[in-house]
Amino acid sequence: MSQHDDDPVSNPSVNKHFSEVVEISMQRRRMLQGGLGAAVLSFFGLPALTRIEQAIAQGIPPAPSFLPISAAFADEVRLPPGYSAQVLYRWGDPTGIEGNMPEFDSDAGVSWNSAADQSVQAGMDHDGMHYFPHDSDHDDDHGHRRGKRRGKRNSGLLCINHENIEPEFLLQPVLTDADKVAKMKNAHGVSVIEVRQDDGEWEVVRPSKYARRITGDTPMRISGPAAGHAMMKTSADPQGRRVLGTLNNCADGSTPWGTYLTCEENFNGYFASTDPAAITPHMRRYGVAASPFGYNWHQVDTRFDVAVEPNESNRFGWVVEIDPKRPDRKPIKHTALGRMKHENAAVVLADDRRVVVYMGDDERNEYIYKFVSHGRLGRRGDDGEGLLETGTLYVAIFEPGRETGDGRGTGRWVPLVFGKNGLTPENGFASQAEVLIKTRQAADRVGATMMDRPEWIAVHPTSKEVYITLTNNNRRGTTPASANSPDGTTAGGSARPAVDEANPRANNVYGHILRWRESRGDPAALTFEWDVYLLAGDPADPGTVGAAAVTNTVGFPNFGDATYRIFSAPDGLGFDKRGWLWIQTDYGASQSGVQANMGNCHMMVADIPTGHIGRFLTGPNGCEITGWTMTPDQRSLFINIQHPGEATASTWPDRVAPPRSATIVITRNDGGVIGT
Ligand code: FEO
Ligand code: CA
Ligand code: CA
Ligand code: CA
């Protein structure tokens, strides 16, 4: 029986203007009155499965009903009772490319595989991910039923980002500098693997005709208004339309037409300059500097030396589209979606079937964007090719609304269109291509709202309400205040704005989740209403959270002690088709100071109607939990464990060094639907 049936709805931000939320609450209430019982309404009761399935049959989303777990400092994956995790695809595992499947080879805590081996093995630092069921199983995220599921078998393709590298585990000292750079590039990018489930167990299909590794050197096409622009041309590509590689692939998106979107985040880190004078204000706005990551790629490959190739860095910072079912197709970098430190790309259809893509720029005091395509997706949903090449990019302005200080307000989307809103030649924008290559400066010019590090964005499957994690910000609210300059000359991450209603904490060490609802519920609308969904934190640390914030530290059921309720640095985010919000954290190994009680990074589930949140998973030492995707039957949940062992000892998952980032798949021991 639930320990907190009498727990009040603790989320004050279930606002009336979010009518869909109210509607779902009403559905729940009707369900309760209909005799399904209090256990269904309460988050962590354990109702009879038949009742949950009855609720699903009636189209009523059930509340999560697993037993939440507490924070943990353990070098393992922990789950609620009745769940198991299987390690599926570790860094160094063969991708499954026919005739080229070298096994992981390590000694003394370091990989001994060659750079060539690494090009056909799983990369490091698994991040965003999406499961594409084979057509025979397909009931995709966008509601297209494409065939019948056959019994309990599942099979499909997984696209997995490899965001970054851990050089201490990747590079055996005997490698030459050239081999080190080649191996580092090959440990980045994306894996496309084929996976299947038989009798409950998952495996990577090897070999598979779909198996593919996309790396820091894979040829790709540049699309959209900036393709061919002078700022995109290099000595190796005088046309400015072909680029090698994708880097720092953070989070992801997927399209209704079955393609994968991978987002280039901290691309600046790979570039360096042998001449400090070569760093322009434009480069500085994106954090391109002398040698941000210190990887020294420029010493081997001059395209990473901005003094030699001043435009190569302009060819990174984009959203890249990959067709997982067509390994022969080049990935496409879509310049129409803007250039920034992209986190993810949340795709949804507007009422008129234009394609809308929500995107965050993850750096302190950067912005939230959305792209709206010019073209519309056909009714069959399979004709999306080209839709991401032409459209309008908007940036968000959050305003306080009628009242100040109530944690909600209104907002508007400002188009970043050449010739409008000061995006003119006299202000440094000579064309739409330049507006897109200098997206940050364009957003500075129109006065967009500086946010507390925009990470993932997720769109509720029925209400289309949009949620974003703002992971933290230690450059707000302290003096002297400063803003991103409208002339675009501010260095990336250097502003120090005052608090505002949408970013209400000075020195926001724990992060928060904001949400908005577009006018008329139409993702293509140009105005919206927003509110703060939750302020993460530690209930035992009211001094740091701030008194107002404690009142508004919403969403925690009164379950157990504070070790169940603390959480920090929300980052990965996604709705499943029931409308449950999965929240993943990234504070790495920084478990000192205010993070000391947080335990290892973890994953929560939020029940939007009640505001209740519970911890579903805790990860091994030093990891980040990131990336999230489910099979259509909702009985298998894929999660990525990124960089275990970062700044703290871990031997996960092999129980021998080196620790290895990995995709895991979580199932219920009885084969049931996850979370119910
Ligand atoms: Fe790659 Fe902002 O996380
Ligand atoms: Ca307000
Ligand atoms: Ca992230
Ligand atoms: Ca993060």
Short mmCIF file of N, CA and C in Angstrom, two decimals, residues 223-376:
data_model
loop_
_atom_site.label_atom_id
_atom_site.label_comp_id
_atom_site.label_asym_id
_atom_site.label_seq_id
_atom_site.Cartn_x
_atom_site.Cartn_y
_atom_site.Cartn_z
N SER A 223 23.34 21.31 -46.05
CA SER A 223 22.09 21.73 -46.69
C SER A 223 21.68 23.11 -46.19
N GLY A 224 20.70 23.69 -46.85
CA GLY A 224 20.05 24.88 -46.34
C GLY A 224 20.72 26.18 -46.76
N PRO A 225 20.24 27.31 -46.19
CA PRO A 225 20.68 28.62 -46.66
C PRO A 225 22.18 28.88 -46.55
N ALA A 226 22.87 28.25 -45.57
CA ALA A 226 24.30 28.55 -45.42
C ALA A 226 25.18 27.67 -46.31
N ALA A 227 24.61 26.65 -46.94
CA ALA A 227 25.41 25.80 -47.83
C ALA A 227 25.98 26.66 -48.95
N GLY A 228 27.27 26.53 -49.19
CA GLY A 228 27.91 27.26 -50.28
C GLY A 228 28.29 28.70 -49.95
N HIS A 229 27.94 29.18 -48.75
CA HIS A 229 28.31 30.55 -48.38
C HIS A 229 29.83 30.66 -48.19
N ALA A 230 30.35 31.85 -48.42
CA ALA A 230 31.80 32.06 -48.32
C ALA A 230 32.35 31.63 -46.96
N MET A 231 31.57 31.83 -45.88
CA MET A 231 32.07 31.46 -44.55
C MET A 231 32.10 29.95 -44.33
N MET A 232 31.56 29.19 -45.27
CA MET A 232 31.54 27.72 -45.16
C MET A 232 32.61 27.08 -46.05
N LYS A 233 33.38 27.88 -46.77
CA LYS A 233 34.35 27.33 -47.72
C LYS A 233 35.71 27.13 -47.06
N THR A 234 36.35 26.03 -47.41
CA THR A 234 37.69 25.74 -46.90
C THR A 234 38.57 25.32 -48.07
N SER A 235 39.87 25.16 -47.80
CA SER A 235 40.75 24.77 -48.91
C SER A 235 40.40 23.38 -49.42
N ALA A 236 39.89 22.50 -48.53
CA ALA A 236 39.51 21.16 -48.97
C ALA A 236 38.13 21.13 -49.61
N ASP A 237 37.34 22.17 -49.39
CA ASP A 237 35.96 22.20 -49.89
C ASP A 237 35.65 23.61 -50.40
N PRO A 238 36.18 23.96 -51.58
CA PRO A 238 35.98 25.33 -52.08
C PRO A 238 34.53 25.65 -52.40
N GLN A 239 33.67 24.64 -52.47
CA GLN A 239 32.25 24.91 -52.72
C GLN A 239 31.47 25.16 -51.41
N GLY A 240 32.02 24.78 -50.27
CA GLY A 240 31.32 24.98 -48.99
C GLY A 240 30.09 24.13 -48.84
N ARG A 241 30.12 22.93 -49.41
CA ARG A 241 28.94 22.06 -49.39
C ARG A 241 29.24 20.64 -48.92
N ARG A 242 30.48 20.35 -48.64
CA ARG A 242 30.87 19.00 -48.22
C ARG A 242 31.75 19.14 -46.99
N VAL A 243 31.49 18.37 -45.96
CA VAL A 243 32.29 18.49 -44.75
C VAL A 243 32.61 17.09 -44.25
N LEU A 244 33.72 16.96 -43.57
CA LEU A 244 34.09 15.68 -42.97
C LEU A 244 33.70 15.69 -41.50
N GLY A 245 32.85 14.75 -41.14
CA GLY A 245 32.67 14.45 -39.74
C GLY A 245 31.63 15.25 -38.99
N THR A 246 31.23 14.65 -37.87
CA THR A 246 30.35 15.31 -36.90
C THR A 246 31.00 15.08 -35.54
N LEU A 247 30.92 16.09 -34.66
CA LEU A 247 31.66 16.04 -33.40
C LEU A 247 30.79 16.49 -32.24
N ASN A 248 31.12 15.92 -31.07
CA ASN A 248 30.44 16.26 -29.83
C ASN A 248 28.93 16.09 -29.97
N ASN A 249 28.58 14.91 -30.48
CA ASN A 249 27.17 14.59 -30.73
C ASN A 249 26.48 14.35 -29.40
N CYS A 250 25.72 15.34 -28.99
CA CYS A 250 25.14 15.35 -27.65
C CYS A 250 23.83 14.59 -27.66
N ALA A 251 22.73 15.30 -27.74
CA ALA A 251 21.45 14.61 -27.69
C ALA A 251 20.88 14.51 -29.11
N ASP A 252 19.62 14.13 -29.20
CA ASP A 252 19.11 13.63 -30.47
C ASP A 252 17.70 14.12 -30.73
N GLY A 253 17.19 13.70 -31.85
CA GLY A 253 15.78 13.83 -32.19
C GLY A 253 15.47 12.77 -33.21
N SER A 254 14.19 12.61 -33.50
CA SER A 254 13.81 11.69 -34.57
C SER A 254 12.66 12.33 -35.33
N THR A 255 12.56 11.99 -36.61
CA THR A 255 11.54 12.61 -37.44
C THR A 255 10.41 11.63 -37.71
N PRO A 256 9.23 12.14 -38.07
CA PRO A 256 8.12 11.23 -38.41
C PRO A 256 8.43 10.37 -39.63
N TRP A 257 9.42 10.79 -40.44
CA TRP A 257 9.73 10.01 -41.64
C TRP A 257 10.88 9.03 -41.40
N GLY A 258 11.20 8.79 -40.13
CA GLY A 258 12.09 7.69 -39.79
C GLY A 258 13.57 7.99 -39.83
N THR A 259 13.94 9.28 -39.78
CA THR A 259 15.37 9.60 -39.72
C THR A 259 15.75 10.04 -38.31
N TYR A 260 17.06 10.01 -38.09
CA TYR A 260 17.64 10.34 -36.78
C TYR A 260 18.30 11.71 -36.87
N LEU A 261 18.15 12.50 -35.82
CA LEU A 261 18.82 13.79 -35.75
C LEU A 261 19.85 13.74 -34.63
N THR A 262 21.10 14.08 -34.96
CA THR A 262 22.16 14.11 -33.96
C THR A 262 22.69 15.53 -33.88
N CYS A 263 22.94 16.00 -32.67
CA CYS A 263 23.15 17.43 -32.45
C CYS A 263 24.58 17.71 -32.00
N GLU A 264 25.24 18.60 -32.71
CA GLU A 264 26.64 18.94 -32.41
C GLU A 264 26.67 19.99 -31.30
N GLU A 265 27.28 19.64 -30.18
CA GLU A 265 27.27 20.56 -29.04
C GLU A 265 28.60 21.32 -28.92
N ASN A 266 29.51 20.84 -28.09
CA ASN A 266 30.72 21.64 -27.80
C ASN A 266 31.80 21.42 -28.86
N PHE A 267 31.44 21.73 -30.11
CA PHE A 267 32.35 21.55 -31.24
C PHE A 267 33.59 22.43 -31.12
N ASN A 268 33.45 23.54 -30.40
CA ASN A 268 34.58 24.47 -30.30
C ASN A 268 35.80 23.81 -29.68
N GLY A 269 35.56 22.79 -28.84
CA GLY A 269 36.65 22.20 -28.07
C GLY A 269 37.73 21.55 -28.90
N TYR A 270 37.41 21.17 -30.14
CA TYR A 270 38.36 20.41 -30.96
C TYR A 270 39.27 21.32 -31.77
N PHE A 271 38.90 22.60 -31.84
CA PHE A 271 39.68 23.53 -32.65
C PHE A 271 40.75 24.19 -31.78
N ALA A 272 41.77 24.67 -32.45
CA ALA A 272 42.86 25.34 -31.77
C ALA A 272 43.39 26.41 -32.70
N SER A 273 44.28 27.25 -32.19
CA SER A 273 44.88 28.25 -33.05
C SER A 273 46.36 28.37 -32.76
N THR A 274 47.15 28.22 -33.81
CA THR A 274 48.60 28.43 -33.64
C THR A 274 48.95 29.91 -33.65
N ASP A 275 47.94 30.75 -33.91
CA ASP A 275 48.15 32.21 -33.89
C ASP A 275 46.99 32.84 -33.12
N PRO A 276 47.25 33.32 -31.91
CA PRO A 276 46.15 33.89 -31.10
C PRO A 276 45.40 34.99 -31.84
N ALA A 277 46.08 35.70 -32.73
CA ALA A 277 45.43 36.79 -33.45
C ALA A 277 44.38 36.28 -34.43
N ALA A 278 44.39 34.98 -34.71
CA ALA A 278 43.43 34.42 -35.67
C ALA A 278 42.05 34.23 -35.05
N ILE A 279 41.94 34.33 -33.73
CA ILE A 279 40.64 34.15 -33.07
C ILE A 279 39.83 35.44 -33.25
N THR A 280 38.76 35.35 -34.03
CA THR A 280 37.93 36.53 -34.29
C THR A 280 36.85 36.66 -33.23
N PRO A 281 36.21 37.83 -33.13
CA PRO A 281 35.06 37.96 -32.20
C PRO A 281 33.98 36.92 -32.50
N HIS A 282 33.75 36.62 -33.76
CA HIS A 282 32.75 35.59 -34.13
C HIS A 282 33.14 34.23 -33.53
N MET A 283 34.40 33.87 -33.64
CA MET A 283 34.84 32.60 -33.03
C MET A 283 34.66 32.64 -31.52
N ARG A 284 35.04 33.77 -30.93
CA ARG A 284 34.94 33.89 -29.46
C ARG A 284 33.49 33.74 -28.99
N ARG A 285 32.56 34.22 -29.80
CA ARG A 285 31.14 34.12 -29.41
C ARG A 285 30.73 32.66 -29.25
N TYR A 286 31.44 31.77 -29.96
CA TYR A 286 31.15 30.33 -29.88
C TYR A 286 32.19 29.56 -29.05
N GLY A 287 33.07 30.29 -28.38
CA GLY A 287 34.03 29.60 -27.51
C GLY A 287 35.22 29.00 -28.24
N VAL A 288 35.36 29.31 -29.53
CA VAL A 288 36.56 28.85 -30.26
C VAL A 288 37.73 29.68 -29.74
N ALA A 289 38.77 28.98 -29.28
CA ALA A 289 39.86 29.66 -28.58
C ALA A 289 41.18 28.95 -28.89
N ALA A 290 42.20 29.23 -28.11
CA ALA A 290 43.54 28.72 -28.41
C ALA A 290 43.56 27.19 -28.47
N SER A 291 42.96 26.52 -27.48
CA SER A 291 42.88 25.06 -27.50
C SER A 291 41.98 24.60 -26.36
N PRO A 292 40.65 24.76 -26.52
CA PRO A 292 39.74 24.54 -25.38
C PRO A 292 39.84 23.14 -24.77
N PHE A 293 39.91 22.08 -25.56
CA PHE A 293 39.97 20.74 -24.98
C PHE A 293 41.40 20.21 -24.86
N GLY A 294 42.34 20.88 -25.51
CA GLY A 294 43.73 20.43 -25.42
C GLY A 294 44.02 19.12 -26.13
N TYR A 295 43.20 18.74 -27.12
CA TYR A 295 43.40 17.45 -27.80
C TYR A 295 44.49 17.51 -28.88
N ASN A 296 44.89 18.73 -29.25
CA ASN A 296 45.98 18.91 -30.23
C ASN A 296 45.73 18.26 -31.58
N TRP A 297 44.48 18.20 -32.00
CA TRP A 297 44.21 17.67 -33.33
C TRP A 297 44.83 18.53 -34.42
N HIS A 298 44.93 19.83 -34.13
CA HIS A 298 45.44 20.76 -35.15
C HIS A 298 46.88 20.46 -35.52
N GLN A 299 47.61 19.76 -34.64
CA GLN A 299 49.00 19.45 -34.96
C GLN A 299 49.12 18.35 -36.02
N VAL A 300 48.05 17.58 -36.19
CA VAL A 300 48.06 16.48 -37.14
C VAL A 300 47.18 16.79 -38.35
N ASP A 301 46.09 17.51 -38.11
CA ASP A 301 45.10 17.79 -39.15
C ASP A 301 44.83 19.29 -39.14
N THR A 302 45.36 19.99 -40.13
CA THR A 302 45.32 21.45 -40.08
C THR A 302 43.92 22.02 -40.21
N ARG A 303 42.92 21.17 -40.56
CA ARG A 303 41.58 21.77 -40.60
C ARG A 303 41.09 22.17 -39.21
N PHE A 304 41.76 21.66 -38.17
CA PHE A 304 41.39 22.05 -36.81
C PHE A 304 42.23 23.21 -36.28
N ASP A 305 43.10 23.77 -37.13
CA ASP A 305 43.85 24.97 -36.75
C ASP A 305 43.16 26.17 -37.40
N VAL A 306 42.49 26.99 -36.58
CA VAL A 306 41.70 28.08 -37.16
C VAL A 306 42.59 29.15 -37.78
N ALA A 307 43.90 29.14 -37.46
CA ALA A 307 44.81 30.07 -38.12
C ALA A 307 45.06 29.64 -39.56
N VAL A 308 44.89 28.34 -39.84
CA VAL A 308 45.10 27.81 -41.19
C VAL A 308 43.77 27.73 -41.94
N GLU A 309 42.73 27.25 -41.25
CA GLU A 309 41.41 27.08 -41.87
C GLU A 309 40.38 27.85 -41.04
N PRO A 310 40.29 29.15 -41.25
CA PRO A 310 39.42 29.96 -40.37
C PRO A 310 37.93 29.62 -40.48
N ASN A 311 37.53 28.92 -41.54
CA ASN A 311 36.09 28.63 -41.70
C ASN A 311 35.69 27.22 -41.27
N GLU A 312 36.66 26.36 -40.98
CA GLU A 312 36.26 24.97 -40.68
C GLU A 312 35.33 24.90 -39.47
N SER A 313 35.56 25.75 -38.46
CA SER A 313 34.70 25.67 -37.26
C SER A 313 33.26 26.11 -37.57
N ASN A 314 33.07 26.89 -38.66
CA ASN A 314 31.70 27.26 -39.04
C ASN A 314 30.91 26.07 -39.57
N ARG A 315 31.59 25.00 -39.87
CA ARG A 315 30.94 23.82 -40.45
C ARG A 315 30.54 22.82 -39.36
N PHE A 316 30.64 23.26 -38.11
CA PHE A 316 30.22 22.47 -36.95
C PHE A 316 29.28 23.33 -36.09
N GLY A 317 28.48 22.64 -35.28
CA GLY A 317 27.48 23.35 -34.48
C GLY A 317 26.10 23.26 -35.11
N TRP A 318 25.88 22.19 -35.88
CA TRP A 318 24.62 22.02 -36.61
C TRP A 318 23.87 20.77 -36.15
N VAL A 319 22.63 20.66 -36.58
CA VAL A 319 21.86 19.42 -36.43
C VAL A 319 22.09 18.58 -37.68
N VAL A 320 22.39 17.31 -37.49
CA VAL A 320 22.75 16.41 -38.59
C VAL A 320 21.68 15.33 -38.70
N GLU A 321 21.19 15.11 -39.92
CA GLU A 321 20.15 14.10 -40.16
C GLU A 321 20.78 12.85 -40.77
N ILE A 322 20.42 11.71 -40.20
CA ILE A 322 20.95 10.41 -40.64
C ILE A 322 19.77 9.49 -40.92
N ASP A 323 19.82 8.80 -42.06
CA ASP A 323 18.78 7.82 -42.38
C ASP A 323 19.30 6.44 -41.96
N PRO A 324 18.81 5.93 -40.83
CA PRO A 324 19.41 4.69 -40.32
C PRO A 324 19.16 3.48 -41.23
N LYS A 325 18.10 3.55 -42.01
CA LYS A 325 17.78 2.40 -42.85
C LYS A 325 18.49 2.45 -44.19
N ARG A 326 19.22 3.54 -44.45
CA ARG A 326 19.93 3.70 -45.72
C ARG A 326 21.40 3.98 -45.45
N PRO A 327 22.18 2.94 -45.15
CA PRO A 327 23.59 3.15 -44.83
C PRO A 327 24.39 3.78 -45.97
N ASP A 328 23.85 3.73 -47.18
CA ASP A 328 24.55 4.31 -48.32
C ASP A 328 24.38 5.83 -48.38
N ARG A 329 23.48 6.38 -47.59
CA ARG A 329 23.19 7.81 -47.67
C ARG A 329 24.12 8.63 -46.78
N LYS A 330 24.60 9.74 -47.32
CA LYS A 330 25.42 10.64 -46.52
C LYS A 330 24.56 11.35 -45.47
N PRO A 331 25.11 11.53 -44.28
CA PRO A 331 24.43 12.41 -43.31
C PRO A 331 24.36 13.83 -43.87
N ILE A 332 23.36 14.59 -43.38
CA ILE A 332 23.14 15.97 -43.86
C ILE A 332 23.19 16.93 -42.68
N LYS A 333 24.04 17.96 -42.80
CA LYS A 333 24.05 19.03 -41.79
C LYS A 333 23.07 20.11 -42.23
N HIS A 334 22.07 20.34 -41.40
CA HIS A 334 20.99 21.26 -41.77
C HIS A 334 21.23 22.65 -41.22
N THR A 335 21.67 23.56 -42.07
CA THR A 335 21.97 24.91 -41.57
C THR A 335 20.72 25.72 -41.26
N ALA A 336 19.58 25.34 -41.82
CA ALA A 336 18.36 26.12 -41.56
C ALA A 336 17.96 26.06 -40.08
N LEU A 337 18.45 25.06 -39.35
CA LEU A 337 18.10 24.92 -37.93
C LEU A 337 19.03 25.71 -37.01
N GLY A 338 19.97 26.44 -37.60
CA GLY A 338 20.79 27.33 -36.79
C GLY A 338 22.06 26.67 -36.27
N ARG A 339 23.00 27.53 -35.93
CA ARG A 339 24.30 27.05 -35.45
C ARG A 339 24.48 27.48 -34.00
N MET A 340 24.68 26.49 -33.16
CA MET A 340 24.82 26.75 -31.73
C MET A 340 25.46 25.53 -31.10
N LYS A 341 25.57 25.51 -29.78
CA LYS A 341 25.97 24.29 -29.08
C LYS A 341 24.69 23.51 -28.82
N HIS A 342 24.30 22.77 -29.88
CA HIS A 342 23.00 22.11 -29.86
C HIS A 342 22.94 21.02 -28.80
N GLU A 343 21.84 21.00 -28.05
CA GLU A 343 21.60 19.90 -27.12
C GLU A 343 20.79 18.83 -27.83
N ASN A 344 19.47 18.98 -27.93
CA ASN A 344 18.69 18.00 -28.69
C ASN A 344 17.81 18.72 -29.70
N ALA A 345 17.00 17.95 -30.40
CA ALA A 345 16.12 18.49 -31.43
C ALA A 345 14.79 17.76 -31.26
N ALA A 346 13.84 18.43 -30.61
CA ALA A 346 12.54 17.81 -30.32
C ALA A 346 11.58 18.14 -31.45
N VAL A 347 11.17 17.12 -32.18
CA VAL A 347 10.38 17.31 -33.41
C VAL A 347 8.91 17.06 -33.12
N VAL A 348 8.07 17.96 -33.61
CA VAL A 348 6.63 17.80 -33.46
C VAL A 348 5.97 18.42 -34.68
N LEU A 349 4.79 17.98 -35.03
CA LEU A 349 4.09 18.56 -36.18
C LEU A 349 3.16 19.68 -35.72
N ALA A 350 3.18 20.79 -36.48
CA ALA A 350 2.21 21.86 -36.25
C ALA A 350 0.83 21.39 -36.70
N ASP A 351 -0.19 22.16 -36.34
CA ASP A 351 -1.55 21.78 -36.71
C ASP A 351 -1.70 21.62 -38.23
N ASP A 352 -0.94 22.44 -38.98
CA ASP A 352 -1.04 22.37 -40.44
C ASP A 352 0.03 21.45 -41.04
N ARG A 353 0.66 20.65 -40.18
CA ARG A 353 1.65 19.63 -40.58
C ARG A 353 2.97 20.23 -41.06
N ARG A 354 3.24 21.52 -40.73
CA ARG A 354 4.62 21.97 -40.84
C ARG A 354 5.42 21.28 -39.73
N VAL A 355 6.72 21.12 -39.97
CA VAL A 355 7.57 20.44 -38.99
C VAL A 355 8.18 21.48 -38.06
N VAL A 356 8.01 21.27 -36.77
CA VAL A 356 8.55 22.18 -35.76
C VAL A 356 9.65 21.44 -34.99
N VAL A 357 10.79 22.10 -34.84
CA VAL A 357 11.91 21.50 -34.11
C VAL A 357 12.32 22.46 -32.99
N TYR A 358 12.19 22.01 -31.75
CA TYR A 358 12.62 22.80 -30.59
C TYR A 358 14.07 22.45 -30.26
N MET A 359 14.86 23.48 -29.93
CA MET A 359 16.29 23.26 -29.70
C MET A 359 16.81 24.21 -28.62
N GLY A 360 17.70 23.70 -27.78
CA GLY A 360 18.37 24.53 -26.79
C GLY A 360 19.84 24.67 -27.13
N ASP A 361 20.40 25.82 -26.76
CA ASP A 361 21.83 26.08 -26.95
C ASP A 361 22.46 25.98 -25.56
N ASP A 362 23.19 24.88 -25.32
CA ASP A 362 23.67 24.62 -23.96
C ASP A 362 24.96 25.33 -23.64
N GLU A 363 24.79 26.53 -23.17
CA GLU A 363 25.89 27.24 -22.53
C GLU A 363 25.23 28.23 -21.58
N ARG A 364 25.97 28.65 -20.59
CA ARG A 364 25.39 29.60 -19.64
C ARG A 364 24.91 30.85 -20.37
N ASN A 365 23.65 31.19 -20.11
CA ASN A 365 23.06 32.42 -20.64
C ASN A 365 22.90 32.42 -22.16
N GLU A 366 22.66 31.23 -22.71
CA GLU A 366 22.29 31.14 -24.12
C GLU A 366 20.77 30.95 -24.23
N TYR A 367 20.31 30.57 -25.42
CA TYR A 367 18.91 30.77 -25.78
C TYR A 367 18.17 29.48 -26.16
N ILE A 368 16.86 29.63 -26.29
CA ILE A 368 15.98 28.54 -26.72
C ILE A 368 15.42 28.91 -28.10
N TYR A 369 15.43 27.94 -29.01
CA TYR A 369 15.05 28.19 -30.40
C TYR A 369 13.97 27.22 -30.86
N LYS A 370 13.28 27.62 -31.92
CA LYS A 370 12.50 26.62 -32.66
C LYS A 370 12.54 26.93 -34.15
N PHE A 371 12.55 25.85 -34.91
CA PHE A 371 12.52 25.93 -36.36
C PHE A 371 11.13 25.51 -36.81
N VAL A 372 10.57 26.25 -37.77
CA VAL A 372 9.29 25.85 -38.36
C VAL A 372 9.51 25.73 -39.87
N SER A 373 9.25 24.56 -40.41
CA SER A 373 9.51 24.32 -41.83
C SER A 373 8.54 25.13 -42.69
N HIS A 374 8.97 25.44 -43.89
CA HIS A 374 8.03 26.06 -44.85
C HIS A 374 7.07 25.01 -45.39
N GLY A 375 7.62 23.84 -45.71
CA GLY A 375 6.79 22.79 -46.30
C GLY A 375 6.03 22.00 -45.24
N ARG A 376 5.05 21.24 -45.71
CA ARG A 376 4.23 20.43 -44.81
C ARG A 376 4.46 18.95 -45.08
#
